[in-house]
Amino acid sequence: MIASLKWLQNYVDISIPVQELVTRLTMAGLEVEAVRNLDAQLQQVVTVRVESIEPHPKADRLHLCQVADDQRTYRVVCGAPNLQVGKVVPLALPGARLADGEILKAVEIRGEMSQGMLCSQRELGLGDDADGVWLLAPDTPVGIPVAQVMGDGDVIIDIGITPNRGDCLSIIGIAREISAICGSPLRYPDIALSEGDADIGSLSSVTVDDPVGCPRYAARIVQGVKISGSPAWLRQKLEAVGIRSINNIVDVTNFILMEMGQPLHAFDFDRLAENRIVVRRAGEGERFTTLDAVERVLFADTLLICDGRNPVAIAGIMGGLDSEIKADTTRVLIESAYFQPQCIRRSSKKLGLRTESSFRFERGVDPAGLVRALDRAAQLMVEVAGGEIARGRIDVYPHPIEPPVLRLRVDRTNRLLGTRLKSSQMAEVLRRIEMQVKETDSNCLEVVPPLFRPDITREVDLAEEIARLVGYDKVPVTAPQAAVEAASFDPHLRARQEVKFLLQGAAFFEVLNYSFIAEESIQRLRLPVGDPRLSPVRLMNPLSEEQAVMRTSLVPGLLETVRYNFDHGNDDLRIFELSKVFSAIGGADLPEERHQLVGAMAGRLIPDPLYGGREEVGYVDVKGTAESILSMFYLEGVAFAVDEAAPYLDPKMMASVYCKGEYLGCLGRVHPEVEEAFDLKRAVYLFEFDFDRLFNLRSSRPLFRPLPKFPSVTRDMAIVVDAAVRVQEPLDYILELKEPLLELVDVFDVFKSEQLGAGKRSIGYRLVYRAADRNLTDEEVNAVHQRLVDKVLGKFGATLR
């Protein structure tokens, strides 16, 4: 919001220096982004009249211009397309400082000397118009500084307005804040209308078909106007805030826009079919040509202002080409309305059309102040264009908007702010910004905020207003009082940390992947139809198809990471991820979240070995890692089995892990089809565990176990069995016999040979015996061992090797 200090002083007395005013506005929440002293900035920019324009001899798009003030003539090179002989324009002389900070110098352009620069509004920092040279009013005196044209000694203040403060998108809105900050009374402009005999009801009517999109619509008619240029005072006001003067009628609507923050629209009344207004929604695909001569395709939720037959404006955004004010206009219908902010914001975004009007309607204008703005506009139009105001006004307001009634507790507000203000002090602060305040008791205020402050809806909003107007620097600084306590022990978190430490000690690196993945990556795992992992939770508004669903497994993300490393030359990998997966639950709003642990191994067993071989990782390495993880939880009854629980693993080199019949996870080599689907160029080995299930099945950790007092006795048993017999089966059978002296059973050898026979293999088991109360004799051990051997041979039809 650009504000002129001279314009502000019409409504409030400003007795403090500009720099102090800027600081206090910023501290009150209205951040001042720039301050420009026009008197100092524009002294080296003078008004001149264009006397001649000739083509540049060495440049097709440049011209040689003769411009003159009342004393001398200047030769200037210019390429502006709107330059015309006889026009009054600003000339920046050598030494002038432009808006971008550049100090102008006399320069030679394509062999021709330019003694200055003809400037646009943007180049002087006085507006956004950069389409050509700034054409000043024809009656502007030449040879005077532009600062004098704008008003001697004026200061332009550029204020950044936050989206919730639409009330400050006007000169009076800024003046109201200055009044509250400085304690000076606010002066509203005097409005006195002299109406004619013609009644507006006999001239026109307004029908609002959509009272939700347009809760209030008011109109006045001014007859007998004469379109011409605006008087100097009106041009200077608009130009000071960067608005180009057009004609006296349009300039009045722009003046009210900036003065009161109420967008108005002036229609040529005689160009309105049936001389009436209808407010309705557009039809889907309806076409309309706006003032900028662009035909636009409208949407079904676009609000339109229509006459008796056709649309004449897009409500709150831009008028139509056919109803604009022209040189022959004699009767004007002034529109002053309140449109639903969401409706205007949605239409402006869809149409890609942003205007000063839509910028204010999107933030909410004052529904109670639009009639005052309408009357002010009618008064000024008669003042600058002549004519007569029709008697009365049209005001369609079927459902008046009521402001909220808020309760402000003094003690709670003081606790929030850390202040010790009395209720009377709070009431006085709120009344400064035109809130109605009633003291119900010593600790409570009843507050009704004005309708131009739609952002005030809660008690805490009132507290914020008090803080910023009293001054944030007046709020005492106190140290927060908070008890410092140690976080409660989380065994699940501790278990996760210990697993991570274990894997990091085994040369694994932890990776963190996105929780959102592509649905296609889950389908690459060869999961059977009906597997719940194929029914992930879908995001309503995903950033891309690569992040469209929530992961039901960590495996796809880990394999994508493996491929990324392979593609970048890192072939020797040991990585893991311990994080959450998300499973959809029918009828539930939120998915089930479970922790899963997945690791991958690939490449050489020892990357870049200084000594030794170049062995590749294999099944035994991934199984050893998995066993190390299982040992951390002291699980009882762990068993490995070959089944189809993990279809993404190679059935020839995989195992599923169970504990007491409950599935814990799997390990093995990635299935060749999955390797191809993920474009993995070499073998990858995985282990995958349901971490929450591991944690729930954990056994208590033994803190101390006495060392055995008596020695152990070891015996080996090498049996020849069918190749179909798994190594685990005889081992489990031996343990099931529960021999009291048997302490440990382990596998020490698996051997195949033609001498054993076709379809046969030898498995060697090492059995450790020990008694807790005595030394064992060879005879005692041999008897027990022979008994176990006989049972195993009989059970599996085996022979000793």
Coordinates of C-alpha atoms in Angstrom, one line a residue, residues 237-593:
K237 CA -3.6 12.7 -5.3
L238 CA -3.8 9.7 -7.6
E239 CA -0.3 10.2 -9.1
A240 CA 1.2 10.4 -5.7
V241 CA 0.1 6.8 -5.0
G242 CA 1.0 5.5 -8.5
I243 CA -2.4 5.6 -10.3
R244 CA -2.6 7.1 -13.8
S245 CA -5.3 9.7 -14.4
I246 CA -7.9 8.7 -17.0
N247 CA -10.9 11.0 -16.8
N248 CA -12.8 12.8 -14.1
I249 CA -15.4 10.0 -13.6
V250 CA -13.0 7.1 -13.5
D251 CA -10.5 9.1 -11.4
V252 CA -13.2 9.6 -8.7
T253 CA -13.8 5.9 -8.4
N254 CA -10.0 5.3 -8.1
F255 CA -9.8 8.2 -5.6
I256 CA -12.5 6.5 -3.4
L257 CA -10.7 3.2 -3.8
M258 CA -7.5 4.6 -2.3
E259 CA -9.2 7.0 0.1
M260 CA -11.7 4.6 1.7
G261 CA -10.6 1.2 0.5
Q262 CA -14.0 0.6 -1.2
P263 CA -13.8 -0.5 -4.9
L264 CA -16.4 1.2 -7.0
H265 CA -17.4 0.8 -10.6
A266 CA -18.9 3.5 -12.8
F267 CA -21.2 2.2 -15.7
D268 CA -22.4 4.3 -18.6
F269 CA -26.1 4.2 -17.6
D270 CA -27.3 4.6 -21.2
R271 CA -25.4 1.6 -22.3
L272 CA -27.1 -0.7 -19.7
A273 CA -29.8 -2.7 -21.5
E274 CA -33.2 -2.0 -19.8
N275 CA -31.3 0.4 -17.5
R276 CA -31.1 -2.1 -14.7
I277 CA -28.6 -4.4 -12.9
V278 CA -28.8 -8.1 -12.3
V279 CA -26.2 -9.9 -10.1
R280 CA -26.0 -13.6 -11.0
R281 CA -23.6 -16.6 -11.5
A282 CA -22.1 -17.2 -14.9
G283 CA -22.9 -20.3 -16.9
E284 CA -20.1 -22.8 -17.4
G285 CA -18.1 -21.8 -20.4
E286 CA -19.9 -18.4 -20.8
R287 CA -17.7 -15.8 -22.6
F288 CA -17.1 -12.2 -21.7
T289 CA -14.9 -9.4 -22.9
T290 CA -13.3 -7.3 -20.2
L291 CA -12.0 -3.8 -20.2
D292 CA -8.6 -4.9 -21.4
A293 CA -10.2 -6.2 -24.6
V294 CA -9.6 -9.8 -23.7
E295 CA -12.3 -12.4 -24.2
R296 CA -12.5 -14.7 -21.2
V297 CA -14.1 -18.1 -20.7
L298 CA -16.0 -18.0 -17.4
F299 CA -16.7 -20.7 -14.8
A300 CA -20.0 -21.6 -13.1
D301 CA -18.8 -20.1 -9.8
T302 CA -17.9 -16.7 -11.4
L303 CA -20.1 -13.9 -10.1
L304 CA -21.3 -11.5 -12.9
I305 CA -22.8 -8.0 -12.9
C306 CA -25.3 -7.9 -15.8
D307 CA -27.8 -5.4 -17.3
G308 CA -31.2 -6.5 -18.6
R309 CA -29.6 -8.8 -21.2
N310 CA -25.9 -9.4 -21.0
P311 CA -23.0 -9.3 -18.6
V312 CA -21.3 -5.9 -18.1
A313 CA -18.7 -6.8 -15.4
I314 CA -17.0 -9.6 -13.6
A315 CA -18.0 -8.8 -10.0
G316 CA -15.3 -7.3 -7.9
I317 CA -12.6 -7.9 -10.6
M318 CA -13.0 -5.9 -13.9
G319 CA -15.7 -4.2 -15.9
G320 CA -16.7 -5.0 -19.4
L321 CA -15.6 -3.3 -22.6
D322 CA -19.1 -2.3 -23.7
S323 CA -20.2 -0.4 -20.6
E324 CA -17.1 1.7 -19.9
I325 CA -17.2 5.4 -19.4
K326 CA -16.6 7.2 -22.8
A327 CA -16.3 10.7 -24.0
D328 CA -20.0 10.9 -24.8
T329 CA -21.2 9.5 -21.4
T330 CA -23.8 11.8 -19.7
R331 CA -25.4 9.5 -17.2
V332 CA -23.4 7.3 -14.7
L333 CA -24.6 4.5 -12.5
I334 CA -22.2 4.1 -9.5
E335 CA -21.8 0.6 -8.1
S336 CA -20.8 0.1 -4.5
A337 CA -21.0 -3.5 -3.3
Y338 CA -19.8 -6.1 -0.9
F339 CA -18.8 -9.4 -2.4
Q340 CA -18.0 -12.7 -0.6
P341 CA -14.1 -12.7 -0.3
Q342 CA -13.9 -16.4 -1.1
C343 CA -15.9 -16.0 -4.3
I344 CA -13.7 -13.2 -5.6
R345 CA -10.4 -14.9 -4.6
R346 CA -11.5 -18.1 -6.4
S347 CA -12.6 -16.3 -9.6
S348 CA -9.5 -14.1 -9.7
K349 CA -7.2 -17.2 -9.4
K350 CA -9.1 -19.2 -12.0
L351 CA -9.2 -16.4 -14.5
G352 CA -5.6 -15.3 -13.9
L353 CA -6.9 -11.7 -13.4
R354 CA -5.8 -9.6 -10.5
T355 CA -6.8 -6.0 -10.0
E356 CA -6.7 -3.4 -7.3
S357 CA -10.4 -4.1 -6.7
S358 CA -10.1 -7.9 -6.5
F359 CA -7.1 -7.4 -4.2
R360 CA -9.3 -5.6 -1.7
F361 CA -12.5 -7.7 -2.1
E362 CA -10.4 -10.9 -1.5
R363 CA -9.4 -9.5 1.9
G364 CA -12.9 -8.2 2.8
V365 CA -14.1 -4.6 2.5
D366 CA -16.4 -2.9 5.0
P367 CA -20.0 -3.9 4.3
A368 CA -21.2 -1.1 6.6
G369 CA -19.1 1.6 4.9
L370 CA -19.9 1.0 1.2
V371 CA -22.9 3.5 1.4
R372 CA -20.6 6.2 2.7
A373 CA -18.2 5.5 -0.1
L374 CA -21.1 5.6 -2.6
D375 CA -22.3 9.0 -1.4
R376 CA -18.8 10.4 -1.3
A377 CA -18.2 9.3 -4.9
A378 CA -21.5 10.9 -6.1
Q379 CA -20.6 14.1 -4.3
L380 CA -17.2 14.3 -6.0
M381 CA -18.5 13.4 -9.4
V382 CA -20.9 16.3 -9.3
E383 CA -18.0 18.5 -8.1
V384 CA -15.6 17.5 -10.9
A385 CA -18.0 16.6 -13.8
G386 CA -21.2 18.6 -13.1
G387 CA -24.6 17.1 -13.3
E388 CA -27.2 16.1 -10.8
I389 CA -27.6 13.2 -8.4
A390 CA -30.9 11.3 -8.7
R391 CA -32.9 11.3 -5.5
G392 CA -32.3 8.3 -3.2
R393 CA -30.2 5.3 -3.6
I394 CA -30.7 1.6 -4.3
D395 CA -29.5 -0.6 -1.4
V396 CA -30.1 -4.4 -1.7
Y397 CA -29.1 -5.9 1.7
P398 CA -31.4 -8.8 2.4
H399 CA -29.4 -10.4 5.2
P400 CA -27.4 -7.7 7.1
I401 CA -24.1 -8.9 8.4
E402 CA -23.8 -8.7 12.2
P403 CA -20.5 -8.2 13.9
P404 CA -19.5 -10.7 16.6
V405 CA -19.9 -9.8 20.3
L406 CA -16.7 -10.8 22.1
R407 CA -15.9 -11.2 25.8
L408 CA -12.5 -10.0 26.9
R409 CA -11.2 -11.1 30.3
V410 CA -8.8 -8.6 31.7
D411 CA -6.9 -11.0 33.9
R412 CA -6.4 -13.6 31.2
T413 CA -5.3 -10.9 28.7
N414 CA -2.7 -9.7 31.2
R415 CA -1.5 -13.3 31.7
L416 CA -1.2 -13.7 27.9
L417 CA 0.8 -10.5 27.5
G418 CA 2.6 -10.4 30.8
T419 CA 1.2 -6.9 31.5
R420 CA -0.7 -5.3 34.3
L421 CA -3.2 -3.2 32.4
K422 CA -6.5 -2.1 33.9
S423 CA -9.8 -2.7 32.2
S424 CA -10.2 1.0 31.5
Q425 CA -6.8 1.1 29.8
M426 CA -7.7 -1.9 27.6
A427 CA -11.1 -0.3 26.8
E428 CA -9.5 3.0 25.8
V429 CA -7.0 1.2 23.5
L430 CA -9.8 -0.7 21.7
R431 CA -11.9 2.4 21.3
R432 CA -9.1 4.1 19.4
I433 CA -9.6 1.6 16.5
E434 CA -13.4 2.2 16.6
M435 CA -14.4 -0.9 18.6
Q436 CA -17.6 -0.6 20.7
V437 CA -16.5 -1.5 24.3
K438 CA -18.8 -2.0 27.3
E439 CA -17.3 -2.6 30.8
T440 CA -19.5 -5.4 32.3
D441 CA -17.4 -5.6 35.5
S442 CA -13.9 -4.9 36.6
N443 CA -12.6 -8.1 35.0
C444 CA -14.6 -8.3 31.8
L445 CA -15.2 -6.2 28.7
E446 CA -17.9 -6.7 26.1
V447 CA -16.4 -5.8 22.7
V448 CA -18.0 -5.4 19.3
P449 CA -15.4 -5.0 16.5
P450 CA -16.3 -3.0 13.5
L451 CA -17.2 -4.8 10.3
F452 CA -14.1 -3.5 8.5
R453 CA -12.1 -5.8 10.9
P454 CA -13.3 -9.3 9.9
D455 CA -10.1 -10.7 11.3
I456 CA -11.2 -10.0 14.9
T457 CA -13.2 -13.1 15.8
R458 CA -11.7 -14.3 19.2
E459 CA -10.7 -13.0 22.5
V460 CA -7.0 -13.6 21.7
D461 CA -7.4 -11.3 18.6
L462 CA -8.4 -8.5 21.0
A463 CA -5.4 -9.3 23.1
E464 CA -3.1 -9.0 20.1
E465 CA -4.7 -5.6 19.2
I466 CA -4.0 -4.4 22.8
A467 CA -0.4 -5.5 22.6
R468 CA 0.4 -3.9 19.3
L469 CA -1.2 -0.6 20.1
V470 CA 0.2 -0.3 23.6
G471 CA 3.5 -1.2 22.0
Y472 CA 5.4 -4.4 21.9
D473 CA 8.3 -2.6 23.5
K474 CA 6.1 -1.8 26.5
V475 CA 5.4 -5.5 27.1
P476 CA 7.8 -6.6 29.9
V477 CA 10.4 -9.3 29.1
T478 CA 10.1 -12.2 31.5
A479 CA 11.8 -15.6 31.5
P480 CA 9.4 -18.5 31.0
Q481 CA 9.0 -20.8 34.0
A482 CA 9.2 -24.5 33.0
A483 CA 10.0 -27.6 34.9
V484 CA 13.0 -29.4 33.5
E485 CA 12.4 -33.1 33.8
A486 CA 14.0 -36.1 32.3
A487 CA 12.0 -37.9 29.6
S488 CA 10.4 -41.1 30.7
F489 CA 12.1 -44.3 29.7
D490 CA 10.9 -45.7 26.4
P491 CA 12.0 -49.4 26.0
H492 CA 10.9 -49.5 22.4
L493 CA 13.1 -46.5 21.5
R494 CA 16.0 -48.1 23.4
A495 CA 15.5 -51.3 21.5
R496 CA 15.5 -49.5 18.1
Q497 CA 18.7 -47.6 19.1
E498 CA 20.5 -50.8 20.1
V499 CA 19.6 -52.5 16.8
K500 CA 21.0 -49.5 14.9
F501 CA 24.2 -49.6 17.0
L502 CA 24.5 -53.3 16.3
L503 CA 24.1 -52.9 12.5
Q504 CA 26.4 -49.9 12.4
G505 CA 29.0 -51.9 14.2
A506 CA 28.6 -54.5 11.4
A507 CA 29.5 -51.8 8.8
F508 CA 25.9 -51.1 7.8
F509 CA 24.8 -47.5 7.0
E510 CA 21.4 -46.3 7.9
V511 CA 19.2 -44.8 5.2
L512 CA 16.1 -42.7 5.5
N513 CA 13.6 -42.9 2.6
Y514 CA 10.3 -41.0 2.0
S515 CA 7.2 -42.5 3.5
F516 CA 5.5 -41.8 0.2
I517 CA 6.3 -44.1 -2.7
A518 CA 5.0 -45.0 -6.1
E519 CA 2.3 -47.6 -6.1
E520 CA 4.1 -49.4 -9.0
S521 CA 7.1 -50.1 -6.8
I522 CA 5.0 -52.2 -4.5
Q523 CA 3.6 -54.2 -7.5
R524 CA 7.1 -55.1 -8.5
L525 CA 7.5 -57.3 -5.4
R526 CA 5.5 -60.2 -7.0
L527 CA 3.0 -60.1 -4.1
P528 CA 0.0 -62.4 -4.6
V529 CA -3.5 -61.0 -5.4
G530 CA -5.2 -60.0 -2.2
D531 CA -2.0 -59.3 -0.2
P532 CA -2.9 -56.3 2.0
R533 CA 0.4 -54.6 1.0
L534 CA -1.1 -54.1 -2.5
S535 CA -3.8 -51.9 -1.0
P536 CA -1.9 -48.8 0.3
V537 CA -3.3 -45.6 1.6
R538 CA -3.5 -43.1 -1.2
L539 CA -2.7 -39.4 -0.8
M540 CA -5.4 -37.0 -1.8
N541 CA -3.0 -34.5 -3.3
P542 CA 0.3 -36.2 -4.1
L543 CA 3.3 -34.1 -5.3
S544 CA 3.9 -36.7 -8.1
E545 CA 3.1 -40.2 -9.1
E546 CA 6.4 -41.3 -7.5
Q547 CA 5.0 -40.2 -4.1
A548 CA 1.3 -41.2 -4.6
V549 CA 0.8 -43.8 -1.8
M550 CA 2.1 -44.4 1.7
R551 CA 4.5 -47.3 1.9
T552 CA 3.3 -50.7 3.1
S553 CA 6.8 -52.1 3.1
L554 CA 10.3 -50.7 3.4
V555 CA 11.6 -53.1 0.7
P556 CA 10.7 -51.0 -2.4
G557 CA 12.4 -47.9 -1.0
L558 CA 15.5 -49.8 0.0
L559 CA 15.8 -51.5 -3.4
E560 CA 15.5 -48.0 -5.1
T561 CA 18.3 -46.8 -2.9
V562 CA 20.4 -49.9 -3.8
R563 CA 19.8 -49.2 -7.5
Y564 CA 20.7 -45.5 -7.1
N565 CA 24.0 -46.6 -5.5
F566 CA 24.7 -49.1 -8.3
D567 CA 24.0 -46.4 -10.9
H568 CA 26.6 -44.2 -9.2
G569 CA 29.4 -46.8 -9.0
N570 CA 28.9 -47.8 -5.4
D571 CA 28.6 -51.6 -5.8
D572 CA 29.7 -52.7 -2.3
L573 CA 26.7 -52.0 0.0
R574 CA 25.5 -52.7 3.5
I575 CA 22.5 -50.5 4.3
F576 CA 19.4 -50.7 6.5
E577 CA 16.3 -48.8 7.4
L578 CA 14.3 -49.0 10.6
S579 CA 11.1 -47.0 10.2
K580 CA 7.3 -47.1 10.0
V581 CA 5.1 -48.7 7.4
F582 CA 1.4 -47.9 7.0
S583 CA -1.4 -50.4 6.5
A584 CA -4.9 -49.4 5.6
I585 CA -7.6 -50.5 8.0
G586 CA -11.1 -50.9 6.6
G587 CA -13.5 -48.2 7.9
A588 CA -10.8 -46.4 10.0
D589 CA -9.8 -42.8 9.3
L590 CA -6.1 -43.5 10.0
P591 CA -3.8 -46.4 8.9
E592 CA -2.1 -48.8 11.2
E593 CA 1.6 -47.8 11.8

